[in-house]
XYZ file of C-alpha atoms in Angstrom:
237
model
C -14.238 -15.411 -9.254
C -15.432 -18.985 -8.749
C -12.744 -21.194 -10.249
C -10.009 -18.550 -10.489
C -7.434 -20.982 -9.132
C -4.501 -18.559 -9.437
C -6.193 -15.776 -7.487
C -4.264 -15.302 -4.214
C -5.005 -11.769 -2.993
C -8.193 -9.726 -2.813
C -8.555 -6.141 -1.559
C -12.210 -5.248 -1.172
C -13.174 -1.592 -1.543
C -14.585 0.318 1.416
C -18.009 0.580 -0.285
C -18.530 -3.171 -0.741
C -21.689 -4.265 1.125
C -22.249 -7.895 0.087
C -20.121 -10.916 -0.808
C -22.472 -13.310 -2.560
C -22.720 -17.124 -2.581
C -19.698 -18.973 -3.993
C -17.994 -15.659 -4.891
C -14.427 -16.918 -4.350
C -14.840 -20.694 -4.287
C -11.950 -22.717 -5.729
C -9.385 -19.936 -5.552
C -5.997 -19.709 -3.820
C -7.106 -16.857 -1.535
C -6.022 -17.658 2.045
C -6.993 -14.471 3.849
C -9.269 -11.498 3.381
C -10.054 -8.240 5.169
C -13.788 -7.644 5.494
C -14.487 -3.866 5.271
C -16.855 -2.491 7.880
C -19.641 -1.763 5.345
C -20.016 -5.460 4.460
C -23.272 -6.734 5.979
C -23.684 -10.098 4.231
C -21.380 -12.960 3.300
C -22.916 -15.609 1.060
C -22.915 -19.362 1.482
C -19.477 -20.904 0.801
C -18.174 -17.531 -0.377
C -14.689 -18.884 0.402
C -15.730 -22.365 1.453
C -13.498 -24.487 -0.758
C -10.185 -24.366 -2.549
C -8.513 -26.808 -4.893
C -5.211 -28.639 -5.166
C -3.248 -28.959 -8.393
C -5.113 -32.142 -9.272
C -8.477 -30.350 -8.897
C -9.582 -32.231 -5.783
C -11.933 -30.005 -3.788
C -11.511 -29.665 -0.063
C -12.515 -27.269 2.682
C -10.272 -24.257 3.041
C -9.599 -24.832 6.737
C -6.573 -22.513 6.601
C -8.554 -19.497 5.413
C -8.587 -16.436 7.706
C -11.217 -13.737 7.639
C -10.061 -10.472 9.209
C -12.539 -7.804 10.216
C -12.677 -4.624 12.285
C -14.404 -4.775 15.671
C -16.968 -2.219 14.556
C -17.809 -4.142 11.357
C -21.515 -4.717 10.816
C -20.655 -8.053 9.193
C -19.004 -9.444 12.347
C -21.906 -11.773 13.187
C -22.076 -12.951 9.587
C -18.328 -13.623 9.583
C -18.546 -15.631 12.799
C -21.429 -17.752 11.527
C -19.834 -18.307 8.130
C -16.468 -19.262 9.610
C -18.024 -21.564 12.196
C -20.005 -23.460 9.586
C -16.910 -24.051 7.464
C -14.261 -24.669 10.161
C -12.483 -21.524 9.019
C -10.419 -19.350 11.351
C -11.326 -15.716 11.976
C -9.739 -12.802 13.784
C -10.309 -9.101 14.249
C -7.871 -6.813 12.485
C -5.264 -5.472 14.902
C -1.853 -3.882 15.107
C 1.282 -5.955 15.564
C 1.309 -4.572 19.125
C -1.387 -3.575 21.616
C 1.154 -1.607 23.623
C 4.901 -1.127 23.661
C 7.595 0.343 25.861
C 10.487 2.127 24.166
C 13.419 4.297 25.091
C 13.903 7.767 23.658
C 15.442 7.478 20.193
C 14.166 3.950 19.497
C 12.415 3.253 16.187
C 9.930 0.417 15.717
C 7.845 -0.774 12.766
C 4.108 -1.213 13.380
C 1.985 -3.342 11.044
C -1.648 -4.387 10.776
C -2.642 -8.019 10.355
C -4.816 -7.049 7.389
C -6.391 -4.048 5.726
C -4.922 -0.991 4.062
C -3.821 1.796 6.409
C -4.910 5.185 5.083
C -3.319 7.314 7.793
C -1.316 7.165 11.033
C -1.839 9.552 13.961
C -0.162 10.090 17.332
C -2.042 12.062 19.976
C 1.306 13.270 21.405
C 3.858 13.730 18.656
C 6.335 15.219 21.131
C 6.387 11.843 22.947
C 6.014 9.362 20.074
C 5.717 10.136 16.369
C 4.405 7.720 13.725
C 4.598 7.923 9.949
C 4.005 5.201 7.377
C 4.114 2.558 10.098
C 7.421 3.780 11.570
C 7.105 4.601 15.261
C 9.765 6.897 16.757
C 10.130 7.407 20.507
C 10.910 11.086 21.148
C 10.880 11.728 24.887
C 9.580 10.357 28.189
C 5.796 10.016 28.476
C 2.832 8.081 27.062
C 1.034 8.424 23.751
C -1.670 6.693 21.737
C -1.120 5.888 18.080
C -4.044 5.301 15.763
C -4.130 3.536 12.408
C -7.101 4.479 10.231
C -7.930 1.891 7.580
C -9.204 2.641 4.094
C -12.791 1.833 5.134
C -12.712 4.150 8.145
C -12.036 1.483 10.784
C -9.528 2.520 13.446
C -7.028 0.563 15.565
C -5.053 1.979 18.464
C -2.028 1.096 20.574
C -0.459 2.614 23.690
C 3.180 3.707 23.633
C 5.260 4.327 26.749
C 8.588 6.103 26.274
C 11.273 5.919 28.921
C 14.464 7.919 29.139
C 17.817 6.317 28.489
C 20.174 6.020 31.449
C 23.014 8.555 31.551
C 26.039 9.412 33.645
C 25.809 12.278 36.114
C 29.065 13.613 34.607
C 30.429 13.347 31.089
C 34.029 13.861 32.235
C 36.079 13.439 35.428
C 39.594 14.165 36.678
C 41.377 11.662 38.920
C 44.861 11.428 40.408
C 47.093 8.522 39.437
C 46.424 5.569 41.750
C 43.229 7.171 43.124
C 39.539 6.491 42.470
C 36.535 8.697 41.704
C 32.835 7.760 41.578
C 30.214 8.572 38.948
C 26.521 7.730 39.349
C 24.290 6.246 36.660
C 21.118 8.348 36.445
C 17.812 6.821 35.381
C 15.834 3.709 36.233
C 17.534 0.688 34.711
C 15.782 -2.666 34.862
C 17.967 -5.755 35.163
C 21.147 -3.717 35.119
C 24.127 -5.569 33.646
C 26.967 -3.168 33.000
C 29.996 -3.873 30.849
C 33.115 -1.730 30.587
C 35.804 -1.003 28.013
C 38.973 0.186 29.784
C 42.301 1.625 28.628
C 45.844 1.620 29.991
C 45.304 5.156 31.361
C 42.206 4.439 33.481
C 39.832 1.614 34.248
C 36.449 1.010 35.849
C 36.521 -1.335 38.825
C 32.793 -1.516 39.631
C 30.687 -4.689 39.662
C 28.329 -5.452 36.748
C 25.232 -4.581 38.769
C 26.593 -1.275 40.110
C 24.563 1.931 39.810
C 27.650 3.931 40.800
C 30.811 3.259 38.806
C 34.303 3.672 40.197
C 37.091 4.962 37.975
C 40.729 4.366 38.889
C 43.599 6.381 37.415
C 46.468 4.215 36.152
C 48.856 6.690 34.540
C 48.898 10.321 33.505
C 47.004 11.196 30.347
C 43.517 11.560 28.880
C 41.229 8.784 27.663
C 37.594 7.830 27.082
C 36.052 4.866 28.868
C 32.953 3.123 27.532
C 30.186 2.137 29.921
C 27.450 -0.104 28.509
C 24.292 -0.077 30.634
C 22.056 -2.834 29.283
C 21.975 -1.932 25.575
C 22.908 1.736 25.957
C 26.538 2.785 25.535
C 27.754 5.790 27.532
C 31.117 7.519 27.143
C 33.106 8.969 30.038
C 36.091 11.239 29.400
C 38.818 10.741 32.021
C 41.883 12.856 32.737
C 44.523 11.284 34.990
C 46.991 13.690 36.659
């Protein structure tokens, strides 16, 4: 592909073993995933690119991605060093993550084609097509298997969302009742949405909220704990 100036993307098959001298010189390829079966990279395989006016220069912005268990790792390091070209091992967009039950997060690889996704505890965290879903409290390990057999893993910790000890309360007009927030909440910063029937009088950092009855009737108050919204049904008598 020497001289293929419009070539921007290359996906090497898992069975490729050698990339020979000058294979992709003078192309527009800026990054490449080196499959784990590659054992040799030739001289200046990606050493130069060209500008529109055909002036050759070193491709200092080129990135070679490879799996940690790639037999070509030493060859990649030597080749990149000699040509002032950056290199990095293929990895997930996260090494670890902490989510709350119900959260969904997209997980990507820096390079390489993912053949399959696996979670060792699907009841805690499930993953499919790069979509990670937190199910319930616990820890799990997700694994991305690339097309050449290389694997990448990440740790997932799932925490439970905070909740109110009661979903509904009854309070007399002019009186106050208390409801606790259950669950560990880091950097608590509550916010409240009140009505003309009842209101919450607690401070923003309270772990126990106080509800005051204003006039007879039924209403629903909204309690936002960090990013989680909780609803409390209130009957004032």
